[in-house]
PDB file of C-alpha atoms and ligand atoms in Angstrom:
ATOM      1  CA  MET A   1      -4.457  -5.457 -12.475  1.00  0.00           C
ATOM      2  CA  ASN A   2      -3.928  -8.610 -10.907  1.00  0.00           C
ATOM      3  CA  PHE A   3      -2.525  -9.025  -7.227  1.00  0.00           C
ATOM      4  CA  HIS A   4      -1.298 -12.481  -6.257  1.00  0.00           C
ATOM      5  CA  ILE A   5      -0.599 -12.910  -2.712  1.00  0.00           C
ATOM      6  CA  LEU A   6       1.471 -15.906  -1.057  1.00  0.00           C
ATOM      7  CA  THR A   7       0.345 -16.326   2.166  1.00  0.00           C
ATOM      8  CA  LEU A   8      -0.328 -18.882   5.033  1.00  0.00           C
ATOM      9  CA  PHE A   9      -3.598 -17.218   5.995  1.00  0.00           C
ATOM     10  CA  PRO A  10      -5.313 -16.570   2.703  1.00  0.00           C
ATOM     11  CA  GLU A  11      -8.698 -15.869   4.536  1.00  0.00           C
ATOM     12  CA  MET A  12      -7.543 -13.129   6.248  1.00  0.00           C
ATOM     13  CA  VAL A  13      -6.418 -11.152   3.005  1.00  0.00           C
ATOM     14  CA  LEU A  14      -8.989 -12.116   1.063  1.00  0.00           C
ATOM     15  CA  ASN A  15     -11.764 -10.904   3.831  1.00  0.00           C
ATOM     16  CA  GLY A  16      -9.838  -7.823   4.459  1.00  0.00           C
ATOM     17  CA  LEU A  17      -9.994  -6.806   0.651  1.00  0.00           C
ATOM     18  CA  ASN A  18     -13.399  -7.863  -0.586  1.00  0.00           C
ATOM     19  CA  THR A  19     -15.198  -5.157   0.859  1.00  0.00           C
ATOM     20  CA  SER A  20     -15.917  -1.111  -0.246  1.00  0.00           C
ATOM     21  CA  ILE A  21     -14.132   0.347  -2.814  1.00  0.00           C
ATOM     22  CA  ILE A  22     -11.527  -2.369  -3.578  1.00  0.00           C
ATOM     23  CA  GLY A  23     -14.434  -5.088  -3.810  1.00  0.00           C
ATOM     24  CA  ARG A  24     -16.285  -3.031  -6.196  1.00  0.00           C
ATOM     25  CA  ALA A  25     -13.378  -2.970  -8.287  1.00  0.00           C
ATOM     26  CA  CYS A  26     -12.950  -6.335  -8.593  1.00  0.00           C
ATOM     27  CA  GLU A  27     -16.610  -7.062  -9.352  1.00  0.00           C
ATOM     28  CA  LYS A  28     -15.933  -4.308 -12.086  1.00  0.00           C
ATOM     29  CA  GLY A  29     -13.018  -6.344 -13.535  1.00  0.00           C
ATOM     30  CA  LEU A  30     -10.693  -3.772 -12.917  1.00  0.00           C
ATOM     31  CA  LEU A  31      -8.893  -5.781 -10.255  1.00  0.00           C
ATOM     32  CA  SER A  32      -8.346  -9.252  -9.092  1.00  0.00           C
ATOM     33  CA  ILE A  33      -6.807 -10.523  -6.046  1.00  0.00           C
ATOM     34  CA  GLU A  34      -6.214 -13.859  -5.106  1.00  0.00           C
ATOM     35  CA  ALA A  35      -4.517 -15.660  -2.198  1.00  0.00           C
ATOM     36  CA  ILE A  36      -2.444 -18.588  -2.594  1.00  0.00           C
ATOM     37  CA  ASN A  37      -1.891 -20.748   0.441  1.00  0.00           C
ATOM     38  CA  ILE A  38       1.646 -21.750   0.760  1.00  0.00           C
ATOM     39  CA  ARG A  39       0.931 -24.816   2.800  1.00  0.00           C
ATOM     40  CA  ASP A  40      -0.784 -25.863  -0.115  1.00  0.00           C
ATOM     41  CA  PHE A  41       2.727 -26.438  -1.807  1.00  0.00           C
ATOM     42  CA  THR A  42       4.509 -28.205   1.227  1.00  0.00           C
ATOM     43  CA  LYS A  43       6.212 -31.278   0.243  1.00  0.00           C
ATOM     44  CA  ASP A  44       6.578 -32.323   3.767  1.00  0.00           C
ATOM     45  CA  LYS A  45       3.971 -35.059   4.792  1.00  0.00           C
ATOM     46  CA  HIS A  46       2.818 -33.281   7.815  1.00  0.00           C
ATOM     47  CA  LYS A  47       1.992 -30.235   5.884  1.00  0.00           C
ATOM     48  CA  LYS A  48       5.031 -28.279   7.780  1.00  0.00           C
ATOM     49  CA  VAL A  49       6.290 -25.334   6.238  1.00  0.00           C
ATOM     50  CA  ASP A  50       8.903 -24.053   8.891  1.00  0.00           C
ATOM     51  CA  ASP A  51      11.773 -25.259  10.366  1.00  0.00           C
ATOM     52  CA  TYR A  52      14.653 -24.220  13.010  1.00  0.00           C
ATOM     53  CA  PRO A  53      17.116 -21.709  11.925  1.00  0.00           C
ATOM     54  CA  TYR A  54      20.829 -23.060  11.411  1.00  0.00           C
ATOM     55  CA  GLY A  55      23.271 -21.483  13.803  1.00  0.00           C
ATOM     56  CA  GLY A  56      20.402 -21.217  16.421  1.00  0.00           C
ATOM     57  CA  GLY A  57      18.336 -18.386  17.628  1.00  0.00           C
ATOM     58  CA  ALA A  58      14.573 -17.400  18.379  1.00  0.00           C
ATOM     59  CA  GLY A  59      11.867 -18.791  16.626  1.00  0.00           C
ATOM     60  CA  MET A  60      11.009 -20.866  13.082  1.00  0.00           C
ATOM     61  CA  LEU A  61      11.699 -19.840   9.540  1.00  0.00           C
ATOM     62  CA  MET A  62       9.653 -20.344   6.748  1.00  0.00           C
ATOM     63  CA  GLN A  63      11.285 -22.671   4.435  1.00  0.00           C
ATOM     64  CA  ALA A  64      12.379 -22.133   0.713  1.00  0.00           C
ATOM     65  CA  GLN A  65      10.366 -25.281  -0.816  1.00  0.00           C
ATOM     66  CA  PRO A  66       6.793 -24.352  -0.216  1.00  0.00           C
ATOM     67  CA  ILE A  67       7.236 -20.907  -0.875  1.00  0.00           C
ATOM     68  CA  TYR A  68       9.135 -21.321  -4.202  1.00  0.00           C
ATOM     69  CA  ASP A  69       6.657 -24.052  -5.339  1.00  0.00           C
ATOM     70  CA  ALA A  70       3.704 -21.374  -4.891  1.00  0.00           C
ATOM     71  CA  TYR A  71       5.489 -18.767  -6.760  1.00  0.00           C
ATOM     72  CA  LEU A  72       6.143 -21.050  -9.628  1.00  0.00           C
ATOM     73  CA  ASP A  73       2.365 -21.842  -9.570  1.00  0.00           C
ATOM     74  CA  VAL A  74       1.546 -18.096  -9.817  1.00  0.00           C
ATOM     75  CA  VAL A  75       4.148 -17.378 -12.510  1.00  0.00           C
ATOM     76  CA  SER A  76       2.765 -20.468 -14.581  1.00  0.00           C
ATOM     77  CA  ARG A  77      -0.800 -18.970 -14.873  1.00  0.00           C
ATOM     78  CA  ILE A  78       0.464 -15.448 -15.897  1.00  0.00           C
ATOM     79  CA  PRO A  79       0.501 -15.035 -19.440  1.00  0.00           C
ATOM     80  CA  THR A  80       3.044 -12.147 -19.670  1.00  0.00           C
ATOM     81  CA  ARG A  81       6.411 -13.351 -20.945  1.00  0.00           C
ATOM     82  CA  GLN A  82       8.064 -10.987 -18.467  1.00  0.00           C
ATOM     83  CA  ARG A  83       9.039 -11.835 -14.812  1.00  0.00           C
ATOM     84  CA  PRO A  84       6.398 -10.389 -12.616  1.00  0.00           C
ATOM     85  CA  ARG A  85       7.769  -8.266  -9.482  1.00  0.00           C
ATOM     86  CA  VAL A  86       7.757  -9.687  -6.061  1.00  0.00           C
ATOM     87  CA  ILE A  87       7.261  -7.702  -3.241  1.00  0.00           C
ATOM     88  CA  TYR A  88       8.585  -8.940  -0.153  1.00  0.00           C
ATOM     89  CA  VAL A  89       7.058  -7.414   2.881  1.00  0.00           C
ATOM     90  CA  THR A  90       9.516  -6.767   5.621  1.00  0.00           C
ATOM     91  CA  PRO A  91      10.237  -4.420   8.037  1.00  0.00           C
ATOM     92  CA  GLN A  92      13.829  -4.621   6.446  1.00  0.00           C
ATOM     93  CA  GLY A  93      12.613  -3.052   3.165  1.00  0.00           C
ATOM     94  CA  SER A  94      12.466   0.403   1.500  1.00  0.00           C
ATOM     95  CA  VAL A  95       9.632   2.467   3.292  1.00  0.00           C
ATOM     96  CA  PHE A  96       6.528   2.263   1.178  1.00  0.00           C
ATOM     97  CA  HIS A  97       5.087   5.656   0.170  1.00  0.00           C
ATOM     98  CA  GLN A  98       2.774   7.389  -2.498  1.00  0.00           C
ATOM     99  CA  ASP A  99       4.930   7.563  -5.271  1.00  0.00           C
ATOM    100  CA  MET A 100       5.635   3.910  -4.993  1.00  0.00           C
ATOM    101  CA  ALA A 101       1.861   3.492  -4.755  1.00  0.00           C
ATOM    102  CA  LYS A 102       1.393   5.196  -7.945  1.00  0.00           C
ATOM    103  CA  SER A 103       4.441   3.658 -10.000  1.00  0.00           C
ATOM    104  CA  LEU A 104       3.504   0.213  -8.702  1.00  0.00           C
ATOM    105  CA  ALA A 105      -0.006   0.889 -10.102  1.00  0.00           C
ATOM    106  CA  ASN A 106       1.360   0.413 -13.789  1.00  0.00           C
ATOM    107  CA  GLU A 107       2.123  -3.362 -13.357  1.00  0.00           C
ATOM    108  CA  GLN A 108      -0.340  -5.996 -15.039  1.00  0.00           C
ATOM    109  CA  ASP A 109       0.703  -8.437 -11.951  1.00  0.00           C
ATOM    110  CA  LEU A 110       2.101  -7.822  -8.793  1.00  0.00           C
ATOM    111  CA  ILE A 111       3.059 -10.842  -6.612  1.00  0.00           C
ATOM    112  CA  PHE A 112       3.313 -10.435  -2.731  1.00  0.00           C
ATOM    113  CA  LEU A 113       5.236 -12.609  -0.297  1.00  0.00           C
ATOM    114  CA  CYS A 114       3.793 -12.429   3.315  1.00  0.00           C
ATOM    115  CA  GLY A 115       6.588 -13.794   6.085  1.00  0.00           C
ATOM    116  CA  HIS A 116       5.885 -15.063   9.305  1.00  0.00           C
ATOM    117  CA  TYR A 117       7.186 -16.511  12.088  1.00  0.00           C
ATOM    118  CA  GLU A 118      10.869 -15.137  12.277  1.00  0.00           C
ATOM    119  CA  GLY A 119      11.328 -14.709   8.787  1.00  0.00           C
ATOM    120  CA  VAL A 120      11.939 -16.773   5.681  1.00  0.00           C
ATOM    121  CA  ASP A 121      15.078 -18.720   4.484  1.00  0.00           C
ATOM    122  CA  GLU A 122      17.252 -16.190   2.628  1.00  0.00           C
ATOM    123  CA  ARG A 123      17.843 -18.232  -0.627  1.00  0.00           C
ATOM    124  CA  VAL A 124      14.018 -18.260  -1.847  1.00  0.00           C
ATOM    125  CA  LEU A 125      14.475 -14.451  -1.527  1.00  0.00           C
ATOM    126  CA  GLU A 126      17.149 -13.956  -3.364  1.00  0.00           C
ATOM    127  CA  GLU A 127      15.560 -16.323  -5.692  1.00  0.00           C
ATOM    128  CA  ILE A 128      12.262 -14.774  -6.431  1.00  0.00           C
ATOM    129  CA  VAL A 129      12.335 -11.033  -4.633  1.00  0.00           C
ATOM    130  CA  THR A 130      12.485  -8.133  -6.827  1.00  0.00           C
ATOM    131  CA  ASP A 131      11.670  -5.363  -4.171  1.00  0.00           C
ATOM    132  CA  TYR A 132      11.804  -5.452  -0.327  1.00  0.00           C
ATOM    133  CA  VAL A 133       9.292  -2.761   0.961  1.00  0.00           C
ATOM    134  CA  SER A 134       8.461  -2.061   4.717  1.00  0.00           C
ATOM    135  CA  ILE A 135       5.230  -0.033   5.801  1.00  0.00           C
ATOM    136  CA  GLY A 136       7.126   1.708   8.636  1.00  0.00           C
ATOM    137  CA  ASP A 137       9.745   1.321  11.547  1.00  0.00           C
ATOM    138  CA  TYR A 138       7.680  -1.082  13.515  1.00  0.00           C
ATOM    139  CA  VAL A 139       7.218  -4.836  13.647  1.00  0.00           C
ATOM    140  CA  LEU A 140       4.106  -6.569  12.977  1.00  0.00           C
ATOM    141  CA  THR A 141       3.340 -10.525  13.526  1.00  0.00           C
ATOM    142  CA  GLY A 142       2.902 -10.889   9.813  1.00  0.00           C
ATOM    143  CA  GLY A 143       3.446  -9.790   6.447  1.00  0.00           C
ATOM    144  CA  GLU A 144      -0.403  -9.894   5.681  1.00  0.00           C
ATOM    145  CA  LEU A 145      -1.519  -6.467   7.307  1.00  0.00           C
ATOM    146  CA  PRO A 146       1.322  -4.685   5.617  1.00  0.00           C
ATOM    147  CA  ALA A 147       0.460  -6.410   2.061  1.00  0.00           C
ATOM    148  CA  MET A 148      -3.079  -5.254   2.514  1.00  0.00           C
ATOM    149  CA  VAL A 149      -2.043  -1.456   3.311  1.00  0.00           C
ATOM    150  CA  MET A 150      -0.105  -1.659   0.213  1.00  0.00           C
ATOM    151  CA  ILE A 151      -2.702  -3.311  -1.978  1.00  0.00           C
ATOM    152  CA  ASP A 152      -5.396  -0.736  -1.075  1.00  0.00           C
ATOM    153  CA  ALA A 153      -2.862   2.096  -1.443  1.00  0.00           C
ATOM    154  CA  ILE A 154      -2.097   0.777  -4.883  1.00  0.00           C
ATOM    155  CA  SER A 155      -5.486  -0.384  -6.141  1.00  0.00           C
ATOM    156  CA  ARG A 156      -7.013   3.375  -5.518  1.00  0.00           C
ATOM    157  CA  MET A 157      -4.508   4.793  -8.040  1.00  0.00           C
ATOM    158  CA  VAL A 158      -5.567   2.133 -10.750  1.00  0.00           C
ATOM    159  CA  PRO A 159      -7.438   4.128 -13.094  1.00  0.00           C
ATOM    160  CA  GLY A 160     -11.451   3.761 -12.787  1.00  0.00           C
ATOM    161  CA  VAL A 161     -11.162   2.432  -9.358  1.00  0.00           C
ATOM    162  CA  LEU A 162     -11.963   5.580  -7.499  1.00  0.00           C
ATOM    163  CA  SER A 163     -15.420   7.355  -8.839  1.00  0.00           C
ATOM    164  CA  ASN A 164     -13.604  10.645  -9.262  1.00  0.00           C
ATOM    165  CA  GLU A 165     -10.906   9.967 -11.166  1.00  0.00           C
ATOM    166  CA  ASP A 166      -9.048  13.323  -9.857  1.00  0.00           C
ATOM    167  CA  SER A 167      -9.179  12.412  -6.284  1.00  0.00           C
ATOM    168  CA  GLY A 168      -6.236  10.256  -5.946  1.00  0.00           C
ATOM    169  CA  GLU A 169      -4.264  13.660  -7.467  1.00  0.00           C
ATOM    170  CA  THR A 170      -5.568  16.287  -4.985  1.00  0.00           C
ATOM    171  CA  GLU A 171      -5.212  14.861  -1.710  1.00  0.00           C
ATOM    172  CA  SER A 172      -2.911  14.339   0.695  1.00  0.00           C
ATOM    173  CA  PHE A 173       0.989  13.874  -0.496  1.00  0.00           C
ATOM    174  CA  HIS A 174       0.192  15.628  -3.599  1.00  0.00           C
ATOM    175  CA  ASP A 175       2.968  17.789  -4.334  1.00  0.00           C
ATOM    176  CA  HIS A 176       4.318  17.276  -0.676  1.00  0.00           C
ATOM    177  CA  LEU A 177       1.175  18.744   0.761  1.00  0.00           C
ATOM    178  CA  LEU A 178      -1.101  17.318   3.197  1.00  0.00           C
ATOM    179  CA  GLU A 179      -4.939  17.638   2.247  1.00  0.00           C
ATOM    180  CA  TYR A 180      -6.814  20.778   3.451  1.00  0.00           C
ATOM    181  CA  PRO A 181      -9.668  20.512   5.841  1.00  0.00           C
ATOM    182  CA  GLN A 182     -13.213  19.520   4.605  1.00  0.00           C
ATOM    183  CA  TYR A 183     -16.714  20.181   5.609  1.00  0.00           C
ATOM    184  CA  SER A 184     -20.194  18.772   5.080  1.00  0.00           C
ATOM    185  CA  ARG A 185     -23.709  19.711   6.360  1.00  0.00           C
ATOM    186  CA  PRO A 186     -24.636  21.522   8.725  1.00  0.00           C
ATOM    187  CA  GLU A 187     -23.180  25.052   8.207  1.00  0.00           C
ATOM    188  CA  GLU A 188     -22.978  25.073  11.947  1.00  0.00           C
ATOM    189  CA  TRP A 189     -21.998  22.085  14.439  1.00  0.00           C
ATOM    190  CA  HIS A 190     -21.371  22.534  18.199  1.00  0.00           C
ATOM    191  CA  GLU A 191     -21.226  26.367  17.526  1.00  0.00           C
ATOM    192  CA  LYS A 192     -18.229  25.664  15.063  1.00  0.00           C
ATOM    193  CA  LYS A 193     -19.117  27.657  11.561  1.00  0.00           C
ATOM    194  CA  VAL A 194     -17.902  26.188   7.886  1.00  0.00           C
ATOM    195  CA  PRO A 195     -15.311  28.902   6.913  1.00  0.00           C
ATOM    196  CA  GLU A 196     -17.222  31.799   4.704  1.00  0.00           C
ATOM    197  CA  VAL A 197     -15.160  31.197   1.781  1.00  0.00           C
ATOM    198  CA  LEU A 198     -16.397  27.662   1.365  1.00  0.00           C
ATOM    199  CA  LEU A 199     -19.644  28.700   0.988  1.00  0.00           C
ATOM    200  CA  SER A 200     -19.122  31.874  -1.366  1.00  0.00           C
ATOM    201  CA  GLY A 201     -19.119  29.775  -4.604  1.00  0.00           C
ATOM    202  CA  HIS A 202     -16.056  31.863  -5.400  1.00  0.00           C
ATOM    203  CA  HIS A 203     -13.729  29.255  -7.085  1.00  0.00           C
ATOM    204  CA  ALA A 204     -10.485  30.790  -7.326  1.00  0.00           C
ATOM    205  CA  ASN A 205     -10.660  32.385  -3.526  1.00  0.00           C
ATOM    206  CA  ILE A 206     -11.702  28.707  -2.498  1.00  0.00           C
ATOM    207  CA  GLU A 207      -8.518  27.015  -4.233  1.00  0.00           C
ATOM    208  CA  LYS A 208      -6.361  29.752  -2.968  1.00  0.00           C
ATOM    209  CA  TRP A 209      -7.758  29.155   0.620  1.00  0.00           C
ATOM    210  CA  ARG A 210      -7.148  25.476   0.470  1.00  0.00           C
ATOM    211  CA  LEU A 211      -3.814  25.612  -0.561  1.00  0.00           C
ATOM    212  CA  GLU A 212      -2.862  27.867   2.383  1.00  0.00           C
ATOM    213  CA  LYS A 213      -4.902  25.544   4.805  1.00  0.00           C
ATOM    214  CA  SER A 214      -2.468  22.539   2.929  1.00  0.00           C
ATOM    215  CA  ILE A 215       0.472  24.503   3.674  1.00  0.00           C
ATOM    216  CA  GLU A 216      -0.175  25.361   7.152  1.00  0.00           C
ATOM    217  CA  ARG A 217      -1.483  22.187   8.147  1.00  0.00           C
ATOM    218  CA  THR A 218       1.641  20.175   6.376  1.00  0.00           C
ATOM    219  CA  LYS A 219       4.283  22.806   8.265  1.00  0.00           C
ATOM    220  CA  GLU A 220       2.480  21.945  11.607  1.00  0.00           C
ATOM    221  CA  ARG A 221       1.862  18.236  11.367  1.00  0.00           C
ATOM    222  CA  ARG A 222       4.870  17.306   8.993  1.00  0.00           C
ATOM    223  CA  PRO A 223       7.794  19.507   8.937  1.00  0.00           C
ATOM    224  CA  ASP A 224       9.802  16.785   6.893  1.00  0.00           C
ATOM    225  CA  LEU A 225       7.195  17.012   4.294  1.00  0.00           C
ATOM    226  CA  TYR A 226       6.925  20.880   4.400  1.00  0.00           C
ATOM    227  CA  GLU A 227      10.899  21.004   3.941  1.00  0.00           C
ATOM    228  CA  LYS A 228      10.123  18.907   0.697  1.00  0.00           C
ATOM    229  CA  TYR A 229       7.546  21.383  -0.580  1.00  0.00           C
ATOM    230  CA  ARG A 230       9.548  24.437   0.266  1.00  0.00           C
ATOM    231  CA  LYS A 231      12.576  22.992  -1.815  1.00  0.00           C
ATOM    232  CA  SER A 232      10.475  22.107  -5.015  1.00  0.00           C
ATOM    233  CA  LEU A 233       9.037  25.352  -4.961  1.00  0.00           C
ATOM    234  CA  GLU A 234      12.350  27.182  -4.994  1.00  0.00           C
ATOM    235  CA  GLU A 235      13.750  24.703  -7.778  1.00  0.00           C
ATOM    236  CA  ASN A 236      10.566  25.431  -9.776  1.00  0.00           C
ATOM    237  CA  GLN A 237      11.540  29.272  -9.512  1.00  0.00           C
TER     238      GLN A 237
HETATM  239  N1  ADE B 301       6.147  -7.349   8.508  1.00  0.00           N
HETATM  240  C1  ADE B 301       6.594  -7.505   9.878  1.00  0.00           C
HETATM  241  N2  ADE B 301       6.395  -6.048  10.100  1.00  0.00           N
HETATM  242  C2  ADE B 301       6.459  -5.400   8.711  1.00  0.00           C
HETATM  243  C3  ADE B 301       6.435  -3.793   8.476  1.00  0.00           C
HETATM  244  N3  ADE B 301       6.514  -2.947   9.532  1.00  0.00           N
HETATM  245  N4  ADE B 301       6.330  -3.782   7.055  1.00  0.00           N
HETATM  246  C4  ADE B 301       6.239  -4.614   5.905  1.00  0.00           C
HETATM  247  N5  ADE B 301       6.165  -5.856   6.684  1.00  0.00           N
HETATM  248  C5  ADE B 301       6.216  -6.464   7.822  1.00  0.00           C
END
């Protein structure tokens, strides 16, 4: 899977995504991540990429031309005939979630557009964006961190990126449940013992205990999610 990030801060996204699991997946050729510097495409002789908004108001807007030309450059290098999805990361988008990560992981190429300043000229968004996505109801200074968050979540759903193929499915949010608590050595730490059942080697009992704990935890920490879990149980009856 190939990620193409249109940004004014290419080193920020590349530095953030070239380590650990995602970095290794890139080395293995399972993923590629390129950052395209929007400023490289401006036709302004002072390399300007922003200007005042018509009608007045606070701050500057990113202009259409450099973004559009950066986008065309990416598209010209993508071999598929199909137009790739272009995600504009914005607090005005639908809120990102695990199912979205899973479904986006099926794409061959994804383009992310990272905004800055007070936003982007609407006309270029109309022209190129296919999905408006937010990472939550708060406002960040730019789109780079949200794009990195989404790329991380999508990448780990790409087959082969996680060493254990299953673990993307069994953890939090699968079937609307949060993950159960986990323990490693030693068996006792700060006078806290690892639950007996986990030492028993009895797999059916362990699974049962884990499901109970997942339900308990979801009910307590995420009542909204627990409601979804309860409803899906009802529907499957
Ligand atoms: N840009 C600024 N804030 C954002 C958010 N919460 N989600 C996505 N993009 C953003």
